[in-house]
Structures are given as structure tokens and as C-alpha cells.
Short mmCIF file of C-alpha atoms (C1' of nucleotides) in Angstrom, two decimals:
data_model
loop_
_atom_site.label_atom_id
_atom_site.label_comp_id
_atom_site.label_asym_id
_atom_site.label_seq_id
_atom_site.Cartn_x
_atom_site.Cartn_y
_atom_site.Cartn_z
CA UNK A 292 143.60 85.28 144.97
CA UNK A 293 140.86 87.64 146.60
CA UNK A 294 137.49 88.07 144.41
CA UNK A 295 137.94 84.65 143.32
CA UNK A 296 134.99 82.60 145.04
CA UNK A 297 132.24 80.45 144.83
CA UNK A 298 129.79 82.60 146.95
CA UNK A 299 129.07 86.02 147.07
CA UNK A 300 126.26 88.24 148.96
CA UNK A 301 124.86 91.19 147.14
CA UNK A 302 122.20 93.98 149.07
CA UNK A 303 119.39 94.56 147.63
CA UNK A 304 115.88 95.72 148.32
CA UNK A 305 112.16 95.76 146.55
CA UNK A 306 113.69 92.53 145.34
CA UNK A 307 110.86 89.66 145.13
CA UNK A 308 112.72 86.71 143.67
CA UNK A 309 111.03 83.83 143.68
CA UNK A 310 108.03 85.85 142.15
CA UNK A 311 110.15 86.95 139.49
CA UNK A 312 111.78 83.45 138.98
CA UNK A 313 107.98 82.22 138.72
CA UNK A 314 106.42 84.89 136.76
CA UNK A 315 106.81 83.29 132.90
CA UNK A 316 109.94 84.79 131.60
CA UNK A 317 112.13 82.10 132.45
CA UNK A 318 111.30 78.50 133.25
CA UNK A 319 114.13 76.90 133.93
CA UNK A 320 114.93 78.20 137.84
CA UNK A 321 114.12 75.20 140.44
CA UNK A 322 112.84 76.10 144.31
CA UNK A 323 114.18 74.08 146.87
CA UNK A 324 113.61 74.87 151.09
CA UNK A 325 113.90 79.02 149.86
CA UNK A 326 116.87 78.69 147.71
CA UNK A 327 116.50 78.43 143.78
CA UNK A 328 118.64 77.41 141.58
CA UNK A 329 118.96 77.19 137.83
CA UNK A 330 121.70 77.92 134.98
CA UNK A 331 123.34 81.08 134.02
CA UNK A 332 124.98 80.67 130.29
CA UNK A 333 127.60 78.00 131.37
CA UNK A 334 127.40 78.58 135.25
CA UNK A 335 124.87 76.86 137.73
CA UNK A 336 124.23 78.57 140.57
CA UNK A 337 122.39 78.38 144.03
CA UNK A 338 120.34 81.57 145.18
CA UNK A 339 119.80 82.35 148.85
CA UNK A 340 117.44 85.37 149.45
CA UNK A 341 117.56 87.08 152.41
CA UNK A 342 116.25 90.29 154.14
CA UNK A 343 117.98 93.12 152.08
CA UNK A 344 120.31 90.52 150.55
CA UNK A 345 121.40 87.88 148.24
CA UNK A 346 123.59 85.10 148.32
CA UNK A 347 124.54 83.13 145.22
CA UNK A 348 126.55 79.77 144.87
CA UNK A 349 128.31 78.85 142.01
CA UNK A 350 129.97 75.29 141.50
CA UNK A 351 133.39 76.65 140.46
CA UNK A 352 135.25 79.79 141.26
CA UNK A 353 134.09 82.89 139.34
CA UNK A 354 136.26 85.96 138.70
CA UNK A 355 133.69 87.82 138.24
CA UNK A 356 129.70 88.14 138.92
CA UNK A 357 128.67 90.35 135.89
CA UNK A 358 126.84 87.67 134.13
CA UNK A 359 124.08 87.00 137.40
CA UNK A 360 123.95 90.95 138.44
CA UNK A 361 122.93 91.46 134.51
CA UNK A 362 120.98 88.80 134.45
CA UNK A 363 118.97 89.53 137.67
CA UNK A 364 119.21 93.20 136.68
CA UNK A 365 120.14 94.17 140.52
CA UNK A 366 121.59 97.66 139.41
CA UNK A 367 118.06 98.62 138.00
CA UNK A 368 115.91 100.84 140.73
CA UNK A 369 112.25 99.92 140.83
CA UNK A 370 110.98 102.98 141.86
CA UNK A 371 112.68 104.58 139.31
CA UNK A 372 110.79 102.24 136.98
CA UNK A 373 107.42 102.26 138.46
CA UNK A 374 106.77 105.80 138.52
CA UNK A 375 107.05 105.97 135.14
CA UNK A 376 103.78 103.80 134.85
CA UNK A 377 100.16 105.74 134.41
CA UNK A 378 98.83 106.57 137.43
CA UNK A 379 95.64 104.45 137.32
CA UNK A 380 93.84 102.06 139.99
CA UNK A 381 94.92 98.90 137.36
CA UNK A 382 98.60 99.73 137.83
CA UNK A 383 98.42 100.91 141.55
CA UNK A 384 96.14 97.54 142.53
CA UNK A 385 98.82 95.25 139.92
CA UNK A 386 102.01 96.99 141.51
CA UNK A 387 100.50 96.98 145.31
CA UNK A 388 99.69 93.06 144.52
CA UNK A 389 103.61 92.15 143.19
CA UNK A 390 105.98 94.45 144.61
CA UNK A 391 109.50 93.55 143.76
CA UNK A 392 108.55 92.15 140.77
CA UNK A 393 111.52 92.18 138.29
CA UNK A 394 112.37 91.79 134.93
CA UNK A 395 115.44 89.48 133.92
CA UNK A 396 118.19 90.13 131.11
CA UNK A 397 118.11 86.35 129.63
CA UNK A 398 120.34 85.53 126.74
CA UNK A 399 118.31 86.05 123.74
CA UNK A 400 119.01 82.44 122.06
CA UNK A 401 117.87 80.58 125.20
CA UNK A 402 114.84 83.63 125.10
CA UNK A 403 113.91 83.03 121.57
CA UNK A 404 113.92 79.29 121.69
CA UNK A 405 111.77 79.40 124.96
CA UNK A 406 109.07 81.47 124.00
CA UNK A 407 108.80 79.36 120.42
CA UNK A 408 107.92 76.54 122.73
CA UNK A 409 105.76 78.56 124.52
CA UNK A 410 102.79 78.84 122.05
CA UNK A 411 99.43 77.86 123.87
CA UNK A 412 101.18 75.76 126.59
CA UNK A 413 100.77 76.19 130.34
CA UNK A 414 104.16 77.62 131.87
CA UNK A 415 104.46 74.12 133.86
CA UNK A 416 104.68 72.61 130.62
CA UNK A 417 106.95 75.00 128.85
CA UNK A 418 109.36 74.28 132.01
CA UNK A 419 109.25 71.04 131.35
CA UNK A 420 109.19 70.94 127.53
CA UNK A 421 112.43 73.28 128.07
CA UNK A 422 114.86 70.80 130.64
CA UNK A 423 114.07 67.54 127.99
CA UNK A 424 115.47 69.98 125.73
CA UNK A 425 118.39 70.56 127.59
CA UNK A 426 118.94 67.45 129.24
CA UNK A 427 119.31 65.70 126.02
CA UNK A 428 120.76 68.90 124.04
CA UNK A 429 122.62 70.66 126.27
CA UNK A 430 126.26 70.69 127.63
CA UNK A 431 126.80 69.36 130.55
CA UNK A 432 127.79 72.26 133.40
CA UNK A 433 129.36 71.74 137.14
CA UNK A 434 127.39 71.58 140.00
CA UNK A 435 127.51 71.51 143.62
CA UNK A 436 128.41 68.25 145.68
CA UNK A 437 125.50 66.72 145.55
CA UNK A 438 123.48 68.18 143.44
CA UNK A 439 121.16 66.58 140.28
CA UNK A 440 123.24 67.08 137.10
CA UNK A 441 122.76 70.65 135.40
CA UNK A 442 122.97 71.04 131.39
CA UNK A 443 123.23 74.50 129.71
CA UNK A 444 120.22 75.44 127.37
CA UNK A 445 121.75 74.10 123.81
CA UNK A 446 123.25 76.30 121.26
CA UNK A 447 121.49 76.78 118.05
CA UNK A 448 124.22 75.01 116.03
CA UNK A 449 123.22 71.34 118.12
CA UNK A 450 119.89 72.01 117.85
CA UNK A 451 120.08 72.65 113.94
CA UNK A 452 122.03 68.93 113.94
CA UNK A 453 118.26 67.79 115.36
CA UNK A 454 115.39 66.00 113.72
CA UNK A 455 112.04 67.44 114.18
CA UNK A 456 111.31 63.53 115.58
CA UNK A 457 113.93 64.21 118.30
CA UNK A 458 112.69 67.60 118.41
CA UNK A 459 108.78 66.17 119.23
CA UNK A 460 110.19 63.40 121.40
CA UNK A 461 111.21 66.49 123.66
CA UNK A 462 106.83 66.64 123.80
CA UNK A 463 107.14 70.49 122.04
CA UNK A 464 104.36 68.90 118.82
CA UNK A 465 103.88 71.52 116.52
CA UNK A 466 106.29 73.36 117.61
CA UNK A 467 109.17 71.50 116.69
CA UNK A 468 109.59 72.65 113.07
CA UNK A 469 109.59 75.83 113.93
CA UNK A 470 111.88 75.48 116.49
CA UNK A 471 114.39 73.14 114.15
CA UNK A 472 113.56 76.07 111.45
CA UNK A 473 114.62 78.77 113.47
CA UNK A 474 117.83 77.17 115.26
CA UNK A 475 118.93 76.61 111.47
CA UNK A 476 118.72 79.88 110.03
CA UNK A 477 120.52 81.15 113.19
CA UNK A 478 123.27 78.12 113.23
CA UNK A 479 124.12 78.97 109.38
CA UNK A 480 124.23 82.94 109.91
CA UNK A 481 121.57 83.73 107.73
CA UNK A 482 119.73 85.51 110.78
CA UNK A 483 122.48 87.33 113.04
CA UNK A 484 120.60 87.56 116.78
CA UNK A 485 123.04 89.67 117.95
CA UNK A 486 122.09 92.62 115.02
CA UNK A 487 118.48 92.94 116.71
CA UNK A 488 120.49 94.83 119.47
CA UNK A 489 121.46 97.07 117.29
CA UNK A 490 118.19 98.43 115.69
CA UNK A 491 115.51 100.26 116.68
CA UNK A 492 112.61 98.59 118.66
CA UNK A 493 110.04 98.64 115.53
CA UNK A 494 113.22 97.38 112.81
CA UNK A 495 114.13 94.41 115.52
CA UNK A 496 110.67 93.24 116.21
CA UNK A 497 109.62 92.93 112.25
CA UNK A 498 113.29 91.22 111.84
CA UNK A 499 112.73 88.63 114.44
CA UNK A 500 109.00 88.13 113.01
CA UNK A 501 110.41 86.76 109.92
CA UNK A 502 111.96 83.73 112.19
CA UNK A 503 109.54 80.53 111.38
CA UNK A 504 107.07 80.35 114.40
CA UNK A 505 107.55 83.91 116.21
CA UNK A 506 104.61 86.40 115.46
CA UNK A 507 104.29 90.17 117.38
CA UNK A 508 103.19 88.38 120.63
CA UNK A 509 106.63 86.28 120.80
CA UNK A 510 108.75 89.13 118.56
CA UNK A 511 107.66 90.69 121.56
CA UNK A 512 108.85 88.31 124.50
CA UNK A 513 112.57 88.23 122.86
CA UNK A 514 112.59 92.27 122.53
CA UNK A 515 111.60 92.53 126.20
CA UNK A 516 113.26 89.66 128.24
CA UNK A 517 116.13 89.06 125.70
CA UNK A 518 117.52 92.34 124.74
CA UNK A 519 115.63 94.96 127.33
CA UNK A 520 113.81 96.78 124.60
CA UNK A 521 111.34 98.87 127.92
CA UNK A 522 108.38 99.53 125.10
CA UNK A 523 107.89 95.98 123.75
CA UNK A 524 104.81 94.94 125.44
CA UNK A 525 103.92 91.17 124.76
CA UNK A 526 100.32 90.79 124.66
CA UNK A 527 99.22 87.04 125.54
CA UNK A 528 95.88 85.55 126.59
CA UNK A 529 96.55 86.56 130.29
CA UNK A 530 97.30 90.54 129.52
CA UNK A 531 94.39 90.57 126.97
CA UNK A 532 92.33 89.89 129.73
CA UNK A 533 93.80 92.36 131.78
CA UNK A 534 92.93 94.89 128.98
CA UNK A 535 89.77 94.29 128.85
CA UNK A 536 88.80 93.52 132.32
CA UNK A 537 90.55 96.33 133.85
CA UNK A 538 90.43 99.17 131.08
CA UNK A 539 87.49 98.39 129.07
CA UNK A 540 85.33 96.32 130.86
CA UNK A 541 81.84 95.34 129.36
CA UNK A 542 82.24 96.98 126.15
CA UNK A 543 83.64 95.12 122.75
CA UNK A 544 86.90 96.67 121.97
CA UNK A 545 88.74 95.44 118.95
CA UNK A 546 92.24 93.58 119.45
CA UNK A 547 94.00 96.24 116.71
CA UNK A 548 92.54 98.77 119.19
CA UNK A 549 93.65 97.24 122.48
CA UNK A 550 97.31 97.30 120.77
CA UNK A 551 97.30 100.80 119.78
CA UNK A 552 96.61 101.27 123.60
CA UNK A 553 99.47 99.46 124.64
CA UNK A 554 101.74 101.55 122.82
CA UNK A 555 100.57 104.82 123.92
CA UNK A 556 99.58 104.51 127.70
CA UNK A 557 102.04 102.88 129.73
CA UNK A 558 104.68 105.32 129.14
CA UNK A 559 108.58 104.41 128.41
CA UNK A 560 108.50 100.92 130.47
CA UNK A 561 105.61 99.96 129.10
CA UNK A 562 107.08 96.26 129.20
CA UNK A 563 107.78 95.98 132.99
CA UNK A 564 104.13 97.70 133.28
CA UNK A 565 102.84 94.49 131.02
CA UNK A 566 104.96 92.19 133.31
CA UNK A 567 103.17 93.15 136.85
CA UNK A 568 99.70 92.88 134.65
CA UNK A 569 100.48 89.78 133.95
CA UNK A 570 101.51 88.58 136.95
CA UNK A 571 98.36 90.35 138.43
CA UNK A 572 96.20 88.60 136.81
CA UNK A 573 97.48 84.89 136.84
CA UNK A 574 98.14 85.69 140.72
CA UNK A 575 94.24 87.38 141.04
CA UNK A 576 93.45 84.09 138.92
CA UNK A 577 94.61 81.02 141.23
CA UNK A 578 93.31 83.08 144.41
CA UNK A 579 89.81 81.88 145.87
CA UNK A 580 86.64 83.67 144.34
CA UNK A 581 87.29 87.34 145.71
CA UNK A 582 84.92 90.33 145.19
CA UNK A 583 86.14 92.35 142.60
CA UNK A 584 87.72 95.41 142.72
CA UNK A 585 85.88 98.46 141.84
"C1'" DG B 39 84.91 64.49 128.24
"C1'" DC B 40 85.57 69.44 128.30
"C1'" DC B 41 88.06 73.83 128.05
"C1'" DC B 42 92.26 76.16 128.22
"C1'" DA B 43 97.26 77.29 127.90
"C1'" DG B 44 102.67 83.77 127.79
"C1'" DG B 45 100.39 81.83 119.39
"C1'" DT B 46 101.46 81.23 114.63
"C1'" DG B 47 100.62 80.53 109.81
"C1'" DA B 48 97.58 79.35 106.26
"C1'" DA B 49 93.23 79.42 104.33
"C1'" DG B 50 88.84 81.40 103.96
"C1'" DC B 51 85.87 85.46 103.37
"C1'" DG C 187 92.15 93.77 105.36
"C1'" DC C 188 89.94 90.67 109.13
"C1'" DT C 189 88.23 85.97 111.03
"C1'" DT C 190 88.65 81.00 111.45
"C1'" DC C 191 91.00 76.96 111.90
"C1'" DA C 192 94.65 73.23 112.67
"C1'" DC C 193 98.39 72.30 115.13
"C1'" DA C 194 100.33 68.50 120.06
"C1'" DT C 195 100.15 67.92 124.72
"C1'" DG C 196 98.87 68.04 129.44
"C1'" DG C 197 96.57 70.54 133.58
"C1'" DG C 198 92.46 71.53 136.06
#
DNA sequence: GCCCAGGTGAAGC
DNA sequence: GCTTCACATGGG
């Protein structure tokens, strides 16, 4: 039957995908020689970029290629999305610096379970906090000839069968009760993740906040990567920085402050905006010593 | 050794 | 209300 393949090239430009693979949404996508490749739900798949296009590799015959164009959002238009942002040298110099940045559309489980594991770890070591957890938790998916085994991030209900020791032999530490906490009040439908779509912004965030482990900053995270809520705007270490540096530098500006100027100046996608000031600033960050920009 | 990492929750003012 | 601290683990 036509449509029914393992490959499949979509066009696309203003695309920059290993940047967006890279830039701390997701950590489970792998590089090898230019191609990435990582796990989709239930289906691995192989990403070739090209100029102006996109090649993708599954292990098995797919009917259909909904669940990768969602997930890589390739219907969204960036310029459409960046014009909405305030038309300040901080946004020009953090767009110029990562064009083709992207956001994802993750599943919000995988999403919510990531960014609990995320608290005051380096991404390397969320990445790899994230495939002991799956390699050991997850099912199973098929691969390509050849290729290292691939697992599917684990459902809540196999986590919730856990121990927080099997949980901190994955090396998350603290994290692990909240984690174990969290995948049970999900596994026994006392928290129902797929409600948050549902609600407004403000009503989801405060839901999700009452999840063991998962404050505003990672409320936030879920909103933004899991669901596509455009105003969440996680605020971590990196994007404090940004605030200050670039919109307040040299004077002492109060956190409760910075937040109410989150909400209010980056316009309807604030959250993309946050995402290329992150970026921007880890990027800037790694760079040699460069003279600052005025 | 030291400081820091896509923080949160509890305890202390 | 706001500030401080403990919490595991590994990178630079």
C-alpha cells in the first residue's frame, strides 16, 4: 500500500534542529555523523536534516507521520512567531544568535517526569539520569538493523510499581520521591494530566504545582513544552540571568519583580521568547571571553 | 577542594 | 509575606 513507509522527507525552512534537539527541552535525542535520533511515544526514529528538508527513519512502517510533524511542530511559522516578540536589542541579538530555534510538542508524562529530574542538574546529567530511567523502565521499541536497543520513556503506572531505592539507583537523589510521588498520584487517577489541557494557563499551572516536587519554574516547563501553553515562561538560573544582565543590568531588582516582567513584556509567545533567551545565554556562556554587547 | 547545575519544600524570621 | 537551607550527584 502507498503512504505506508519507513522514510519520509518533509520541506522545511528556518528549521535549526540539532539546536533545538540540544537546547534543554528534551534530552533524550542522540547525534550521530548529522543524523539524530531518539524516541517518539512508541516509535524510534532516525532524522536526516538537509537544506530545506527533512528526512526521518522509522524502524517499522508508519501509516501515518502526525505524531513527529506534532512533535517537531513543522506546521508552526517562525516568523509568524518571532514578530510577536518586543522589539528590543535582547531579543534581536538572542533571535540573530539562534535562528531556527524551535519549540517541541513532547508528551506531557515523559515532560513532567523530565523536568522533576531536572532540579539543579546540568542538562548532560538530566540526559543521562533520563535513559537509566528508561533503559531499566521502559518498553522495549524497534529499531533499525543495527542499531543500540531503544526503550520508550516508562509510563507512570511502572514507575509507581518502583522503589525510591530503584528510583536513586537511576542516580536522580533527592529527586526520586518526588518522582515515585508524582508517577503514583498519576498511575491511580487521582491527578488526570490530560485535564491540564483543558484549563486555562493560570488554573493548569497551580494544578500541576500541587504534584510533589514541581514548583512555578517546572509547572512552567510542562505548560510550555508539554501542552503548548505560548505565555508560560519558565524562569531557571540561566533566564534569570538573562533578566538581569540584559534588562536590568547593575541595579538590584527583586525576583517577584523580574516575574511580573515576564508576564507583561514578551507579548503572546512569551515562552518561545524565554526559549531563544535561554539558549542565548548558555550559547553566549560556553563561547570564549567576548566583549559584551552594548 | 570549590562552585554550580533548566528547583522544591520546609523551616526560620 | 520573604529568605535560608538541605537535598544527591557530577561537570568544569
Amino acid at each position: 500500500m502507498t503512504g505506508v513507509d519507513t522514510t519520509k522527507s518533509f520541506t522545511l525552512r528556518d528549521y535549526d534542529l540539532a539546536g533545538t534537539l540540544t537546547s534543554g527541552q528534551a534530552f533524550r535525542w542522540e547525534a550521530c555523523n548529522q543524523r539524530w535520533t531518539g524516541v517518539i511515544g512508541t516509535h524510534w526514529v532516525r532524522l536526516h536534516p538537509g537544506p530545506g528538508s527533512l528526512t526521518a527513519e522509522t524502524a517499522v512502517p508508519v501509516p501515518d507521520w502526525n505524531w513527529l510533524t506534532h512533535y517537531l511542530q513543522l506546521d508552526v511559522d517562525l516568523d509568524e512567531v518571532t514578530r510577536t516578540f518586543p522589539d528590543d536589542e535582547p531579543m534581536r541579538a538572542a533571535v540573530a544568535a539562534s535562528r531556527g530555534l524551535r519549540l517541541l510538542r513532547q508528551d506531557s508524562w515523559e515532560c513532567l517526569a523530565s523536568f522533576i529530574l531536572s532540579s539543579t542538574k546540568q542538562i548532560v546529567q538530566i540526559r543521562q539520569i533520563v535513559a537509566l530511567l528508561c533503559e531499566r523502565y521502559g518498553e522495549p521499541v524497534a529499531v533499525a538493523p543495527a542499531c543500540p536497543p531503544a526503550f520508550a520513556f516508562p509510563c507512570p503506572a511502572r514507575l509507581a510499581r518502583a522503589t525510591e531505592a530503584e528510583l536513586r539507583a537511576c542516580k536522580m537523589g533527592f529527586r526520586a520521591p518526588y518522582l515515585l510521588a508524582t508517577a503514583r498520584m498519576i498511575a491511580s487517577g487521582q491527578f488526570d494530566l490530560a485535564r491540564m489541557a483543558t484549563l486555562p494557563t493560570e488554573t493548569a499551572r497551580t494544578e500541576l504545582m500541587q504534584l510533589p516536587g514541581v514548583g512555578q519554574k517546572i509547572a512552567d516547563c510542562v505548560l510550555l513544552f508539554g501542552y503548548g501553553f505560548q505565555s508560560a515562561f519558565p524562569v531557571d538560573v540561566w533566564v534569570m540571568k538573562a533578566l538581569r544582565q540584559l534588562y536590568f543590568p547593575g541595579r538590584r531588582v527583586s525576583r517577584q519583580r523580574l516575574h511580573r516582567f515576564t508576564a507583561t513584556h514578551f507579548g503572546p509567545s512569551a515562552g518561545y521568547a524565554q526559549q531563544y533567551l535561554f539558549h542565548y545565554m548558555r550559547t553566549k556562556a560556553s563561547q570564549p571571553a567576548k566583549r559584551a554587547v552594548a
